[in-house]
Amino acid sequence: MARKIKLAVVGCGVVANRYYLPAISSADGIELICVCDVVKERAKEVMEQFGAKEYYLDYNKMLQKADIEAVVVLINAQYHFSLSLKALKAGKHVYTEKTMALTLKEADILIEEAEKRGLKLAAAPAVMLSPANQQIKKIIKRGLIGKVCFVCAHSSHNGPASWENFTTDPTWFYKKGAGPLYDLGIYALHTLTGILGPAKRVTALSGISIPQVTIRSGIAKGKKIKVEVDDNTLLLLDFGENTFAYVDATFCVKVSRGPATVFYGSEGVITSGGFGAGPLEVYTEKEELGIKGLITPYSPLGAVEPVWDLSYGVIHFVERIREDKKPVISAEHARHVLEIMLKAYESAKSGQAQRLATTF
């Protein structure tokens, strides 16, 4: 039996409870040592529900006293960098939810700290672990749709304040350091760069289209939020050799029908769901095989499920710790996507395309 990795989960909110903790608590290769949250009742309840050995209210105390090897950071994005850095300096492997950092300097610091200490650093979103995206990458590499000319990716919804089942206060999603580009667009950007490789340039339009929203459910139901970060961002990416992509990242979409991501090639088309999910369809014209139209590709990786699970990332992270291998969902990839998002805002302000310097 494989050695279990001793894990701590920091943040006991909606994302942790709905996605991560059910998978972590049931995984054979993980021992959930502790959880940490500033709300005592929430931390204690989560500890009991998911079988952790203890809970902490003080993050620094947890790093000092808990018998852990790795930390999973699942709190507000504005704190990901500081908590991840503290964990690395304490000698712990780190998996952080998106975004890993808010500046390129912060991303560089985390990467350098992990390398210096020989620690694993992985960053969500884990979309490139999905069977759907792995299959798309393989189909494109084999040339089934020819040269990829352009891609359209929709990565938007109506924002967490509008949800009927959001239990905590979503105000922070509408403040500096958050917003739909960091919360939603990041999925499409990880997918496109994971499949096509690093982007070369970015151009964007961005602004606040809905300046105030009202929370629909949960502990802050009825609260009005002043939107302080752009809620409507549209990007154009240049991947070189005249391969382009469009991405929308907004909190302005009540409903949307049709495929979330479409790759248009010189000899065919691939359509898929968003956030790393299926189903996949490929349009191809192979007269010698008597094929012309949309087909569902066979996947040796297993069934392409219509639902994508955020917890895939932390399971992969733990496996890489055990195997002493670099995570596929690397910090370098996350840094490149962060640069795209930062440069997108610069482009929106300046009206000029921005060149990208990072790679992975």
Short mmCIF file of C-alpha atoms in Angstrom, two decimals:
data_model
loop_
_atom_site.label_atom_id
_atom_site.label_comp_id
_atom_site.label_asym_id
_atom_site.label_seq_id
_atom_site.Cartn_x
_atom_site.Cartn_y
_atom_site.Cartn_z
CA MET A 1 0.00 0.00 0.00
CA ALA A 2 1.28 3.48 -0.92
CA ARG A 3 2.41 5.76 1.87
CA LYS A 4 -0.24 8.27 2.89
CA ILE A 5 0.63 11.94 2.60
CA LYS A 6 -0.23 13.97 5.71
CA LEU A 7 -2.32 16.93 4.64
CA ALA A 8 -3.75 20.17 6.06
CA VAL A 9 -6.63 22.05 4.44
CA VAL A 10 -6.76 25.81 5.00
CA GLY A 11 -10.18 27.38 4.47
CA CYS A 12 -13.45 25.56 5.22
CA GLY A 13 -15.82 27.43 2.93
CA VAL A 14 -17.99 26.44 -0.01
CA VAL A 15 -15.22 25.29 -2.35
CA ALA A 16 -13.54 23.18 0.33
CA ASN A 17 -16.78 21.56 1.50
CA ARG A 18 -18.36 21.00 -1.89
CA TYR A 19 -15.37 19.82 -3.91
CA TYR A 20 -12.09 19.22 -2.10
CA LEU A 21 -12.83 17.74 1.31
CA PRO A 22 -15.13 14.93 0.11
CA ALA A 23 -12.40 13.75 -2.27
CA ILE A 24 -9.56 14.25 0.21
CA SER A 25 -11.31 12.42 3.04
CA SER A 26 -12.08 9.41 0.83
CA ALA A 27 -8.73 9.17 -0.99
CA ASP A 28 -6.58 6.16 -0.14
CA GLY A 29 -3.30 8.06 -0.38
CA ILE A 30 -4.16 10.98 1.90
CA GLU A 31 -4.32 11.34 5.68
CA LEU A 32 -6.27 14.48 6.59
CA ILE A 33 -4.45 15.65 9.70
CA CYS A 34 -6.11 19.01 10.26
CA VAL A 35 -8.22 21.85 8.93
CA CYS A 36 -7.79 25.55 9.58
CA ASP A 37 -10.32 28.39 9.49
CA VAL A 38 -10.83 31.67 11.33
CA VAL A 39 -14.41 30.68 12.23
CA LYS A 40 -14.26 28.19 15.11
CA GLU A 41 -17.68 26.62 14.56
CA ARG A 42 -16.96 26.06 10.88
CA ALA A 43 -13.51 24.57 11.50
CA LYS A 44 -14.82 22.22 14.19
CA GLU A 45 -17.79 21.11 12.10
CA VAL A 46 -15.60 20.38 9.07
CA MET A 47 -13.10 18.48 11.21
CA GLU A 48 -15.85 16.22 12.51
CA GLN A 49 -17.61 15.81 9.16
CA PHE A 50 -14.52 14.85 7.17
CA GLY A 51 -12.53 12.97 9.79
CA ALA A 52 -9.61 15.32 10.40
CA LYS A 53 -7.67 14.71 13.60
CA GLU A 54 -7.70 18.35 14.76
CA TYR A 55 -8.58 21.90 13.80
CA TYR A 56 -6.76 25.22 14.09
CA LEU A 57 -7.86 28.84 14.15
CA ASP A 58 -4.28 30.15 13.93
CA TYR A 59 -2.47 29.34 10.67
CA ASN A 60 1.00 30.04 12.05
CA LYS A 61 0.38 27.74 15.00
CA MET A 62 -0.79 25.02 12.63
CA LEU A 63 2.44 25.24 10.63
CA GLN A 64 4.47 25.02 13.83
CA LYS A 65 2.62 22.21 15.61
CA ALA A 66 0.69 20.04 13.15
CA ASP A 67 2.29 16.81 11.90
CA ILE A 68 1.79 17.62 8.21
CA GLU A 69 3.75 17.34 4.96
CA ALA A 70 1.58 19.46 2.69
CA VAL A 71 -0.88 22.34 2.81
CA VAL A 72 -3.91 22.91 0.56
CA VAL A 73 -4.79 26.63 0.45
CA LEU A 74 -8.51 27.19 -0.25
CA ILE A 75 -9.25 30.65 1.13
CA ASN A 76 -9.87 34.02 -0.57
CA ALA A 77 -7.51 34.63 -3.50
CA GLN A 78 -6.09 37.78 -1.92
CA TYR A 79 -4.33 35.61 0.70
CA HIS A 80 -3.02 32.77 -1.46
CA PHE A 81 0.48 34.19 -1.85
CA SER A 82 1.15 35.00 1.80
CA LEU A 83 -0.15 31.68 3.14
CA SER A 84 1.60 29.65 0.43
CA LEU A 85 4.91 31.38 1.12
CA LYS A 86 4.64 30.74 4.87
CA ALA A 87 3.95 27.06 4.22
CA LEU A 88 6.91 26.72 1.85
CA LYS A 89 9.21 28.42 4.35
CA ALA A 90 7.96 25.95 6.96
CA GLY A 91 9.07 23.10 4.69
CA LYS A 92 5.60 22.06 3.46
CA HIS A 93 4.55 21.18 -0.07
CA VAL A 94 1.81 23.54 -1.30
CA TYR A 95 -1.28 23.23 -3.47
CA THR A 96 -3.08 26.55 -3.88
CA GLU A 97 -6.41 27.40 -5.40
CA LYS A 98 -6.45 30.05 -8.13
CA THR A 99 -4.88 32.49 -8.39
CA MET A 100 -1.50 31.45 -7.05
CA ALA A 101 -0.45 35.10 -6.66
CA LEU A 102 -1.56 38.58 -7.65
CA THR A 103 1.71 39.83 -9.18
CA LEU A 104 4.48 38.24 -11.24
CA LYS A 105 6.98 39.12 -8.52
CA GLU A 106 4.92 37.16 -5.99
CA ALA A 107 4.72 34.20 -8.40
CA ASP A 108 8.49 34.29 -8.89
CA ILE A 109 9.05 34.31 -5.13
CA LEU A 110 6.89 31.21 -4.62
CA ILE A 111 8.54 29.32 -7.47
CA GLU A 112 12.04 30.19 -6.26
CA GLU A 113 11.20 29.26 -2.65
CA ALA A 114 9.80 25.87 -3.68
CA GLU A 115 12.82 25.13 -5.90
CA LYS A 116 15.27 26.18 -3.20
CA ARG A 117 13.69 23.84 -0.66
CA GLY A 118 12.97 20.95 -3.02
CA LEU A 119 9.22 21.21 -2.44
CA LYS A 120 6.28 20.60 -4.75
CA LEU A 121 4.21 23.67 -5.65
CA ALA A 122 1.00 23.10 -7.61
CA ALA A 123 -1.67 25.61 -8.60
CA ALA A 124 -5.30 25.34 -9.63
CA PRO A 125 -7.17 25.14 -11.88
CA ALA A 126 -6.43 21.53 -12.75
CA VAL A 127 -8.14 21.60 -16.13
CA MET A 128 -5.18 20.04 -17.96
CA LEU A 129 -5.66 16.85 -15.94
CA SER A 130 -9.11 16.31 -17.41
CA PRO A 131 -9.56 13.47 -19.93
CA ALA A 132 -11.36 15.90 -22.25
CA ASN A 133 -8.47 18.35 -22.48
CA GLN A 134 -5.87 15.59 -22.74
CA GLN A 135 -7.86 14.13 -25.61
CA ILE A 136 -8.15 17.50 -27.37
CA LYS A 137 -4.40 18.01 -27.09
CA LYS A 138 -3.76 14.57 -28.56
CA ILE A 139 -6.22 15.10 -31.45
CA ILE A 140 -4.59 18.42 -32.36
CA LYS A 141 -1.07 16.98 -32.08
CA ARG A 142 -2.02 14.17 -34.47
CA GLY A 143 -3.24 16.72 -36.99
CA LEU A 144 -6.84 15.53 -37.22
CA ILE A 145 -8.19 19.08 -37.58
CA GLY A 146 -5.11 20.46 -39.35
CA LYS A 147 -3.64 23.77 -38.26
CA VAL A 148 -5.54 25.45 -35.44
CA CYS A 149 -6.59 28.83 -36.85
CA PHE A 150 -8.56 30.22 -33.92
CA VAL A 151 -10.35 29.23 -30.72
CA CYS A 152 -13.44 30.65 -29.00
CA ALA A 153 -13.70 30.03 -25.26
CA HIS A 154 -16.58 31.16 -23.05
CA SER A 155 -15.64 31.39 -19.37
CA SER A 156 -18.43 33.43 -17.79
CA HIS A 157 -21.50 33.21 -15.57
CA ASN A 158 -23.69 35.61 -13.58
CA GLY A 159 -21.45 35.86 -10.51
CA PRO A 160 -21.71 34.17 -7.09
CA ALA A 161 -23.88 36.93 -5.61
CA SER A 162 -26.68 35.74 -7.92
CA TRP A 163 -26.49 32.08 -6.94
CA GLU A 164 -29.27 30.44 -4.95
CA ASN A 165 -26.96 28.04 -3.10
CA PHE A 166 -23.93 30.15 -2.13
CA THR A 167 -23.73 29.78 1.65
CA THR A 168 -20.91 32.17 2.61
CA ASP A 169 -20.45 35.89 1.87
CA PRO A 170 -19.29 36.32 -1.77
CA THR A 171 -18.37 40.00 -1.40
CA TRP A 172 -14.65 39.36 -1.93
CA PHE A 173 -15.31 38.10 -5.48
CA TYR A 174 -16.15 41.70 -6.42
CA LYS A 175 -13.12 43.36 -4.80
CA LYS A 176 -9.56 44.05 -5.98
CA GLY A 177 -7.58 40.88 -6.52
CA ALA A 178 -10.66 38.90 -7.55
CA GLY A 179 -13.28 39.35 -10.29
CA PRO A 180 -14.33 37.13 -13.19
CA LEU A 181 -11.01 37.17 -15.05
CA TYR A 182 -9.22 35.64 -12.05
CA ASP A 183 -12.20 33.53 -11.02
CA LEU A 184 -13.48 32.26 -14.40
CA GLY A 185 -11.29 33.36 -17.30
CA ILE A 186 -8.39 31.56 -15.69
CA TYR A 187 -10.01 28.20 -16.57
CA ALA A 188 -10.12 28.98 -20.28
CA LEU A 189 -6.64 30.48 -20.22
CA HIS A 190 -5.15 27.40 -18.56
CA THR A 191 -6.97 25.22 -21.08
CA LEU A 192 -5.88 27.13 -24.17
CA THR A 193 -2.26 27.53 -23.10
CA GLY A 194 -2.13 23.95 -21.85
CA ILE A 195 -3.25 22.70 -25.27
CA LEU A 196 -1.66 25.24 -27.64
CA GLY A 197 1.36 26.28 -25.57
CA PRO A 198 2.37 29.70 -24.24
CA ALA A 199 0.72 32.76 -25.77
CA LYS A 200 2.78 35.55 -27.35
CA ARG A 201 0.51 38.61 -27.05
CA VAL A 202 -2.77 39.66 -25.46
CA THR A 203 -5.29 42.39 -26.26
CA ALA A 204 -8.35 43.13 -24.14
CA LEU A 205 -11.40 45.25 -23.43
CA SER A 206 -12.44 45.42 -19.78
CA GLY A 207 -14.64 47.39 -17.42
CA ILE A 208 -17.41 47.37 -14.81
CA SER A 209 -20.76 46.86 -16.55
CA ILE A 210 -22.92 46.19 -13.46
CA PRO A 211 -21.70 48.53 -10.66
CA GLN A 212 -23.83 47.05 -7.86
CA VAL A 213 -25.13 43.54 -7.14
CA THR A 214 -27.35 42.11 -4.39
CA ILE A 215 -26.52 38.83 -2.66
CA ARG A 216 -29.30 36.34 -3.30
CA SER A 217 -28.69 33.67 -0.64
CA GLY A 218 -26.60 32.54 2.31
CA ILE A 219 -25.49 34.35 5.44
CA ALA A 220 -25.27 37.72 3.64
CA LYS A 221 -28.58 37.48 1.74
CA GLY A 222 -29.88 40.92 0.74
CA LYS A 223 -26.54 42.66 1.18
CA LYS A 224 -25.65 45.09 -1.62
CA ILE A 225 -22.12 44.93 -2.99
CA LYS A 226 -20.33 47.80 -4.71
CA VAL A 227 -18.39 46.18 -7.57
CA GLU A 228 -14.77 47.38 -7.39
CA VAL A 229 -13.13 45.12 -9.98
CA ASP A 230 -13.93 44.75 -13.68
CA ASP A 231 -16.86 42.39 -14.14
CA ASN A 232 -16.71 42.23 -17.95
CA THR A 233 -13.43 41.33 -19.70
CA LEU A 234 -12.93 40.14 -23.29
CA LEU A 235 -9.50 38.95 -24.45
CA LEU A 236 -7.78 38.20 -27.76
CA LEU A 237 -4.67 36.01 -27.65
CA ASP A 238 -1.93 35.55 -30.23
CA PHE A 239 -0.18 32.17 -30.11
CA GLY A 240 2.10 32.86 -33.06
CA GLU A 241 1.92 31.61 -36.66
CA ASN A 242 -1.46 33.34 -37.00
CA THR A 243 -3.22 31.18 -34.43
CA PHE A 244 -5.56 33.34 -32.35
CA ALA A 245 -8.06 32.86 -29.52
CA TYR A 246 -10.98 34.74 -28.00
CA VAL A 247 -11.89 34.41 -24.30
CA ASP A 248 -14.75 36.05 -22.40
CA ALA A 249 -14.51 36.31 -18.62
CA THR A 250 -17.50 38.08 -17.10
CA PHE A 251 -20.09 38.07 -14.34
CA CYS A 252 -22.64 39.30 -16.90
CA VAL A 253 -23.97 36.03 -18.36
CA LYS A 254 -27.32 34.83 -17.01
CA VAL A 255 -27.42 31.80 -19.29
CA SER A 256 -25.52 30.46 -22.28
CA ARG A 257 -26.17 27.60 -24.65
CA GLY A 258 -23.83 25.72 -26.96
CA PRO A 259 -20.26 24.48 -26.54
CA ALA A 260 -18.05 26.47 -24.21
CA THR A 261 -14.85 25.93 -26.19
CA VAL A 262 -14.41 25.50 -29.95
CA PHE A 263 -11.14 24.89 -31.80
CA TYR A 264 -11.41 25.82 -35.48
CA GLY A 265 -8.80 24.07 -37.61
CA SER A 266 -7.96 24.15 -41.30
CA GLU A 267 -9.33 20.60 -41.67
CA GLY A 268 -11.84 20.25 -38.85
CA VAL A 269 -13.39 21.51 -35.63
CA ILE A 270 -13.35 20.37 -31.99
CA THR A 271 -16.10 21.37 -29.55
CA SER A 272 -16.13 20.73 -25.81
CA GLY A 273 -17.68 21.83 -22.56
CA GLY A 274 -15.95 24.38 -20.37
CA PHE A 275 -13.85 24.01 -17.22
CA GLY A 276 -12.17 20.85 -18.54
CA ALA A 277 -15.42 18.97 -19.07
CA GLY A 278 -16.84 16.99 -21.99
CA PRO A 279 -18.62 16.01 -24.06
CA LEU A 280 -16.23 16.19 -27.02
CA GLU A 281 -17.23 16.32 -30.66
CA VAL A 282 -14.95 16.50 -33.68
CA TYR A 283 -15.95 17.62 -37.17
CA THR A 284 -13.77 15.99 -39.79
CA GLU A 285 -13.84 15.21 -43.48
CA LYS A 286 -12.14 11.91 -44.30
CA GLU A 287 -13.56 10.82 -47.64
CA GLU A 288 -11.27 7.80 -47.79
CA LEU A 289 -12.95 6.55 -44.60
CA GLY A 290 -16.43 7.64 -45.61
CA ILE A 291 -16.57 10.19 -42.81
CA LYS A 292 -17.88 13.73 -43.09
CA GLY A 293 -19.48 15.33 -40.07
CA LEU A 294 -19.41 15.42 -36.28
CA ILE A 295 -18.07 12.35 -34.47
CA THR A 296 -17.44 11.50 -30.82
CA PRO A 297 -13.79 10.47 -30.47
CA TYR A 298 -12.74 7.32 -28.66
CA SER A 299 -10.72 8.12 -25.54
CA PRO A 300 -8.13 5.60 -24.30
CA LEU A 301 -7.91 7.80 -21.21
CA GLY A 302 -11.38 6.71 -20.14
CA ALA A 303 -14.82 8.19 -20.50
CA VAL A 304 -14.92 11.95 -21.00
CA GLU A 305 -17.30 12.84 -18.23
CA PRO A 306 -19.63 15.84 -18.64
CA VAL A 307 -18.81 17.01 -15.11
CA TRP A 308 -15.35 18.24 -14.12
CA ASP A 309 -14.25 17.94 -10.50
CA LEU A 310 -12.00 20.59 -8.95
CA SER A 311 -10.56 17.99 -6.57
CA TYR A 312 -8.60 16.26 -9.35
CA GLY A 313 -5.80 18.74 -8.75
CA VAL A 314 -5.08 17.92 -5.13
CA ILE A 315 -5.21 14.15 -5.78
CA HIS A 316 -2.62 14.63 -8.55
CA PHE A 317 -0.56 16.89 -6.26
CA VAL A 318 -0.37 14.20 -3.60
CA GLU A 319 0.61 11.57 -6.17
CA ARG A 320 3.45 13.79 -7.38
CA ILE A 321 4.72 14.26 -3.83
CA ARG A 322 4.79 10.51 -3.37
CA GLU A 323 6.48 9.91 -6.74
CA ASP A 324 8.81 12.93 -6.36
CA LYS A 325 7.77 14.30 -9.76
CA LYS A 326 6.86 17.79 -10.92
CA PRO A 327 3.09 18.41 -11.00
CA VAL A 328 1.46 18.76 -14.42
CA ILE A 329 -0.44 21.72 -12.96
CA SER A 330 2.81 23.56 -12.46
CA ALA A 331 3.47 26.90 -10.82
CA GLU A 332 5.24 28.01 -14.00
CA HIS A 333 2.07 27.44 -16.03
CA ALA A 334 0.08 29.37 -13.42
CA ARG A 335 2.60 32.23 -13.62
CA HIS A 336 2.21 32.44 -17.41
CA VAL A 337 -1.59 32.62 -17.10
CA LEU A 338 -1.22 35.26 -14.39
CA GLU A 339 0.90 37.34 -16.77
CA ILE A 340 -1.79 37.04 -19.45
CA MET A 341 -4.42 38.35 -17.02
CA LEU A 342 -2.26 41.20 -15.74
CA LYS A 343 -1.27 42.22 -19.27
CA ALA A 344 -4.93 42.00 -20.36
CA TYR A 345 -5.78 44.72 -17.85
CA GLU A 346 -2.81 46.77 -19.09
CA SER A 347 -4.04 46.37 -22.66
CA ALA A 348 -7.56 47.46 -21.73
CA LYS A 349 -6.16 50.64 -20.15
CA SER A 350 -3.66 51.47 -22.88
CA GLY A 351 -5.59 50.30 -25.92
CA GLN A 352 -2.50 48.44 -27.13
CA ALA A 353 -1.56 44.77 -27.45
CA GLN A 354 0.86 43.57 -24.78
CA ARG A 355 3.72 41.15 -25.38
CA LEU A 356 4.12 38.24 -22.97
CA ALA A 357 7.51 37.30 -21.54
CA THR A 358 6.89 34.18 -19.45
CA THR A 359 6.69 30.57 -20.59
CA PHE A 360 6.39 27.12 -19.03
#
